[in-house]
Amino acid sequence: ESFYAVLKDDKNCIYSARGNGKYNVEFEYVIHDPKEFERQYKDLLTHSKRILFDRNIFTNLFPQSKSLNVKVVQDKFVELAKTSDNYFDLRNSELWYVSHEGTNAYLDIYSNENYREAMKSDEVELFDSIAKYLNKINKKFNVIDLGSGDGLKALAFIGSLGLESVKSYFPVDIQELELAHALQAHAEAAYAVHPTVLGFNNLSARFPLAVSSGERNIFVLFGGTYGNFRSSVINTYLNNAMGADDMIVVSMPIRNHVSKEDIKQSYLNETVEKMGFGVLKQIGFERSDFAENEQNKNLIIQPKWIEDTLVQSFVLKKNKQILNVSLESGTVFDIMSSWKPSLSEFHRALEQTFEIEEMFNNRNFAIALCKKKG
């Protein structure tokens, strides 16, 4: 009891839970300073055999940095360089999302006030209306949170549905670090929590999910993640993961009362830059290799509009030799993109594949409730 209490109060412990039949306590801990860890958990280290066998406490430490993917990123860069002429388009690649720095930046994105106000406001406001509609079904829901991040939006959504309406929660993400945050957010939940490490392209490896007659699966895709993919691609991934009676909730910021210039300005911040720069850092680039943004000399990110898609770009300011690849000054790297549709454009993208049962929207957000066609 005392050990578990210490873990719960330790900010470096990103996940802790009571026994699951195999362990008395299970926890995941990020060690920033080994000496500090040694001081605080001296007994764990010096009496490991006693603890391990007598008290049945185990540690499950795994690398958080995704460092094994560095070679994958570098090999992909070298491959692309063979056909690239001073331009690298990584927007449709998952490579940008595998760095530890980029993941931490994503988890921290809504701490930036300008971004939060421009892109997030009003999303959660719609949850009560969706929950009221869904609760008419009178089923127990399995909530499958795609691209869960820290799981906080799903926590708010489940709160609107009502705890009595939820049987289980499946946070799904490509990063273990984000799943650890989601587990922490839902640690006190009465419903079962089943973390699932998957990329969107592999959803069909785990889903559809079988259910009993009194249950219903509902996928949720919050925060505009839908817009990070081409609609035809993400629609296929989602459709293949859904069962015949499953439903999906898809939210998107809509290009309505927020101007394109305001949205662009919201991307001019250090946190968004870190999200995009992570893949370039893993290739071996340094910030000093890239041109400063003319509007903000402290940043190197160059957000730009390509039709209705906001793209994060980085531009080399001098010739560069890296991984035996010669690059010229002015070489452009497009790292991430986010589609910013109107309400009607969002509607048309979904109805290519799904039947839209209901659309909820306010000034800045739209949330569609969809099911499979046929």
XYZ file of C-alpha atoms in Angstrom:
374
model
C 0.000 0.000 0.000
C 2.756 2.466 0.933
C 4.765 1.668 -2.223
C 1.705 2.197 -4.426
C 0.950 5.491 -2.674
C 4.486 6.764 -3.363
C 4.175 5.823 -7.040
C 0.871 7.657 -7.426
C 2.420 10.861 -6.085
C 5.561 10.607 -8.212
C 5.285 12.754 -11.362
C 7.857 10.563 -13.137
C 5.608 7.533 -12.767
C 3.505 7.811 -15.931
C 1.381 4.744 -15.194
C 0.620 2.711 -12.104
C -2.109 0.211 -11.372
C -3.005 -2.423 -8.842
C -2.601 -6.104 -9.563
C -4.081 -7.733 -12.638
C -3.793 -11.318 -11.425
C -0.094 -11.560 -12.232
C 1.325 -8.553 -10.380
C 0.507 -6.826 -7.102
C 1.495 -3.471 -8.593
C 2.375 -2.617 -12.173
C 4.051 0.669 -13.075
C 5.997 2.472 -15.785
C 8.569 5.049 -14.792
C 10.590 7.524 -16.872
C 14.048 7.886 -15.313
C 15.440 11.383 -15.914
C 18.036 11.205 -13.127
C 19.239 7.719 -12.103
C 20.579 9.068 -8.797
C 17.204 10.517 -7.871
C 15.519 7.208 -8.711
C 18.116 5.424 -6.589
C 17.430 7.670 -3.602
C 13.661 7.378 -3.789
C 13.469 3.642 -4.498
C 16.552 2.419 -2.696
C 14.821 -0.694 -1.382
C 13.686 -1.663 -4.858
C 17.262 -1.629 -6.136
C 19.218 -2.941 -3.134
C 16.728 -5.626 -2.100
C 15.440 -6.621 -5.495
C 15.438 -10.342 -4.766
C 13.452 -9.900 -1.567
C 11.003 -7.599 -3.295
C 10.784 -9.730 -6.383
C 10.026 -13.013 -4.661
C 8.540 -12.054 -1.305
C 6.483 -9.011 -2.250
C 5.883 -9.917 -5.880
C 6.762 -6.496 -7.349
C 8.097 -6.416 -10.895
C 9.321 -3.589 -13.075
C 8.559 -3.420 -16.764
C 10.932 -0.895 -18.307
C 10.975 -0.316 -22.054
C 12.609 2.330 -24.286
C 10.398 5.382 -24.628
C 12.363 7.136 -27.395
C 11.543 4.875 -30.321
C 15.291 4.985 -31.045
C 15.091 1.700 -32.967
C 13.204 3.593 -35.679
C 16.106 5.971 -36.361
C 17.642 3.615 -38.929
C 14.223 3.171 -40.563
C 13.882 6.943 -40.890
C 17.415 7.379 -42.201
C 17.074 4.557 -44.742
C 13.796 6.040 -45.965
C 15.454 9.431 -46.374
C 18.300 7.977 -48.434
C 15.786 6.105 -50.596
C 13.710 9.246 -51.194
C 16.832 11.266 -52.004
C 17.400 9.141 -55.114
C 14.249 10.537 -56.732
C 13.859 13.880 -54.944
C 14.918 17.090 -56.650
C 15.384 19.561 -53.778
C 11.999 18.517 -52.354
C 11.027 15.850 -49.820
C 7.343 15.165 -49.201
C 6.962 13.205 -45.958
C 3.357 14.259 -45.306
C 1.845 10.854 -46.040
C 4.506 8.964 -44.121
C 4.267 7.849 -40.518
C 7.977 8.542 -40.113
C 7.386 12.050 -38.782
C 5.498 10.620 -35.840
C 7.997 8.156 -34.401
C 10.352 10.451 -32.488
C 10.130 10.831 -28.717
C 10.446 14.612 -29.013
C 7.636 14.789 -31.549
C 5.381 12.655 -29.372
C 5.996 14.774 -26.298
C 5.264 17.881 -28.359
C 1.989 16.348 -29.545
C 0.965 15.573 -25.971
C 1.703 19.186 -25.076
C 0.125 20.822 -28.140
C -2.911 22.259 -26.392
C -0.760 24.115 -23.868
C -0.263 26.648 -26.669
C -3.053 29.158 -26.241
C -3.208 30.385 -29.851
C -3.380 26.866 -31.256
C -5.932 25.795 -28.664
C -8.203 28.735 -29.326
C -7.981 28.440 -33.115
C -8.267 24.667 -33.462
C -9.787 23.045 -30.375
C -12.451 25.377 -29.053
C -15.988 24.058 -29.176
C -15.143 20.391 -29.825
C -15.933 19.099 -26.331
C -19.006 21.337 -26.248
C -20.663 18.990 -28.749
C -20.145 15.830 -26.679
C -23.356 16.147 -24.645
C -25.502 16.331 -27.803
C -23.804 13.256 -29.286
C -24.157 11.352 -26.001
C -27.862 12.167 -25.792
C -28.330 10.796 -29.313
C -26.282 7.638 -28.642
C -27.931 6.807 -25.338
C -31.226 6.308 -27.166
C -29.687 3.074 -28.462
C -29.783 1.683 -24.915
C -26.633 -0.424 -25.253
C -23.360 -0.828 -23.387
C -20.591 0.764 -25.448
C -17.048 -0.332 -26.145
C -15.332 3.000 -26.886
C -12.426 2.567 -29.329
C -10.324 5.740 -29.245
C -8.278 5.973 -32.455
C -5.153 8.116 -32.145
C -5.943 8.421 -28.460
C -3.034 10.624 -27.417
C -3.387 11.307 -23.697
C -6.967 9.958 -23.626
C -8.405 13.120 -22.058
C -10.923 13.849 -24.801
C -12.205 10.293 -24.571
C -12.488 10.745 -20.809
C -14.694 13.793 -21.403
C -16.720 11.930 -24.028
C -17.259 8.954 -21.699
C -18.275 11.402 -18.987
C -20.979 12.721 -21.322
C -22.131 9.195 -22.226
C -22.278 8.238 -18.558
C -20.102 5.627 -16.881
C -23.036 3.213 -16.710
C -23.149 3.220 -20.540
C -19.520 2.162 -21.065
C -18.279 -1.413 -20.782
C -14.700 -0.910 -21.980
C -12.258 1.617 -23.399
C -9.651 0.841 -26.084
C -7.051 3.598 -26.463
C -5.325 2.933 -29.804
C -2.080 4.655 -30.736
C 1.217 4.014 -32.487
C 3.166 5.257 -29.459
C 3.473 3.439 -26.143
C 4.271 6.758 -24.462
C 0.885 8.187 -25.373
C -0.894 4.999 -24.293
C 0.812 5.322 -20.909
C -0.701 8.795 -20.567
C -4.119 7.464 -21.595
C -3.870 4.668 -19.025
C -3.042 7.218 -16.361
C -6.011 9.406 -17.355
C -8.391 6.426 -17.079
C -6.686 4.776 -14.085
C -9.696 5.159 -11.779
C -12.238 4.039 -14.380
C -14.902 1.474 -13.515
C -14.830 0.193 -17.102
C -12.112 -2.090 -18.484
C -9.196 -0.429 -20.293
C -7.418 -2.244 -23.142
C -4.427 -0.287 -24.565
C -3.659 -1.236 -28.162
C -0.469 -0.330 -30.050
C -1.425 0.048 -33.713
C -1.020 2.446 -36.603
C -4.076 3.417 -38.636
C -2.910 1.288 -41.561
C -2.973 -1.805 -39.316
C -6.331 -1.313 -37.596
C -7.834 -4.357 -39.292
C -5.253 -6.533 -37.499
C -7.157 -5.971 -34.237
C -10.645 -4.908 -35.330
C -13.599 -5.508 -35.928
C -14.321 -6.375 -32.334
C -16.885 -9.069 -31.557
C -19.720 -8.004 -29.260
C -22.680 -9.567 -27.484
C -26.270 -8.579 -28.228
C -26.336 -6.026 -25.407
C -23.236 -4.165 -26.593
C -22.240 -1.763 -29.349
C -18.812 -0.732 -30.590
C -18.270 2.955 -31.166
C -15.040 4.233 -32.685
C -14.044 7.827 -31.922
C -11.582 9.927 -33.888
C -11.154 13.269 -32.132
C -9.133 16.431 -32.639
C -9.046 16.596 -36.417
C -6.759 13.559 -36.843
C -8.989 12.600 -39.775
C -7.563 15.584 -41.657
C -3.969 14.317 -41.388
C -4.758 11.724 -44.072
C -6.244 11.810 -47.539
C -9.935 11.087 -46.996
C -9.963 8.106 -49.383
C -7.088 6.519 -47.443
C -8.382 7.084 -43.913
C -11.906 6.058 -44.953
C -10.543 2.705 -46.128
C -8.602 2.136 -42.885
C -11.675 2.927 -40.788
C -14.148 0.966 -42.888
C -11.986 -2.170 -42.746
C -11.839 -1.971 -38.932
C -15.584 -1.626 -38.407
C -18.163 -4.356 -37.995
C -21.567 -4.193 -39.662
C -23.277 -2.610 -36.625
C -20.368 -0.483 -35.432
C -20.535 3.299 -35.394
C -17.838 5.949 -35.617
C -17.651 9.505 -34.323
C -15.328 11.722 -36.391
C -14.524 15.281 -35.359
C -12.926 18.001 -37.473
C -12.199 21.692 -37.046
C -14.030 23.405 -39.890
C -12.951 26.427 -41.881
C -15.760 28.692 -40.849
C -15.286 31.779 -38.691
C -11.540 31.254 -38.238
C -9.585 32.790 -41.112
C -6.819 30.967 -42.950
C -4.335 33.543 -41.716
C -5.374 33.013 -38.078
C -5.012 29.254 -38.474
C -1.587 29.699 -40.068
C -0.479 31.990 -37.244
C -1.599 29.392 -34.687
C 0.999 26.994 -36.124
C 3.828 29.463 -35.523
C 4.967 28.156 -32.161
C 7.735 26.045 -30.697
C 5.509 23.079 -29.829
C 4.187 22.601 -33.364
C 7.718 23.028 -34.694
C 8.976 20.213 -32.450
C 6.231 17.925 -33.739
C 7.374 18.450 -37.309
C 11.121 18.642 -36.745
C 11.368 15.291 -34.941
C 11.880 13.262 -38.116
C 14.528 15.665 -39.448
C 16.342 15.484 -36.128
C 16.431 11.685 -36.360
C 17.855 11.871 -39.871
C 20.691 13.931 -38.386
C 19.755 17.534 -39.153
C 20.134 20.399 -36.686
C 17.879 23.417 -36.330
C 20.737 25.637 -37.459
C 20.608 23.954 -40.897
C 17.248 25.593 -41.668
C 16.109 29.065 -42.601
C 14.380 31.202 -40.005
C 10.727 32.072 -40.362
C 10.512 35.686 -41.541
C 7.655 36.477 -39.159
C 9.315 34.886 -36.142
C 13.117 34.683 -36.193
C 13.079 32.258 -33.247
C 11.368 29.581 -35.346
C 12.346 27.554 -38.405
C 8.914 26.134 -39.190
C 7.376 27.512 -42.405
C 3.601 26.818 -42.369
C 1.948 27.288 -45.764
C -1.393 26.668 -47.390
C -1.720 24.233 -50.282
C -5.352 24.684 -51.296
C -7.262 23.808 -48.095
C -4.414 21.931 -46.430
C -2.014 23.566 -44.003
C 1.484 22.157 -44.474
C 4.471 22.322 -42.137
C 7.649 22.980 -44.126
C 11.333 23.381 -43.336
C 13.772 24.965 -45.804
C 17.550 24.400 -45.867
C 19.462 27.678 -45.653
C 22.792 26.285 -46.898
C 24.188 23.326 -48.801
C 24.280 20.194 -46.656
C 25.954 16.781 -46.861
C 24.192 14.157 -44.732
C 24.180 10.341 -44.886
C 26.223 10.623 -48.108
C 23.428 12.673 -49.674
C 24.249 16.142 -51.071
C 21.485 18.700 -50.630
C 21.311 22.209 -52.025
C 20.360 25.371 -50.234
C 16.597 25.895 -50.553
C 15.706 22.193 -50.370
C 12.181 21.922 -48.944
C 10.910 19.311 -46.494
C 7.122 19.071 -46.160
C 6.622 17.108 -42.960
C 2.993 17.232 -41.848
C -0.266 18.439 -43.271
C -3.692 19.066 -41.853
C -6.788 19.458 -43.978
C -9.021 22.350 -42.937
C -12.362 21.755 -44.706
C -15.646 23.598 -44.791
C -18.632 21.776 -43.309
C -19.871 20.697 -46.751
C -16.387 19.449 -47.763
C -16.147 17.385 -44.574
C -19.597 15.934 -45.255
C -18.673 14.966 -48.841
C -15.409 13.302 -47.757
C -17.184 11.022 -45.278
C -20.140 10.113 -47.463
C -17.793 8.623 -50.066
C -17.566 5.591 -47.775
C -19.965 5.953 -44.847
C -23.597 6.648 -44.156
C -23.744 9.828 -42.067
C -26.434 9.246 -39.472
C -26.159 12.647 -37.814
C -23.911 15.729 -38.028
C -23.330 17.970 -35.013
C -21.602 21.316 -35.443
C -21.033 24.755 -33.996
C -18.864 27.719 -34.994
C -15.525 25.950 -35.287
C -16.093 22.187 -35.091
C -18.158 19.487 -36.734
C -18.607 15.962 -35.387
C -20.136 13.318 -37.621
C -21.798 10.126 -36.389
C -21.408 7.515 -39.135
C -21.987 3.841 -39.843
C -21.021 1.474 -42.621
C -23.016 1.593 -45.823
C -25.281 -1.320 -46.556
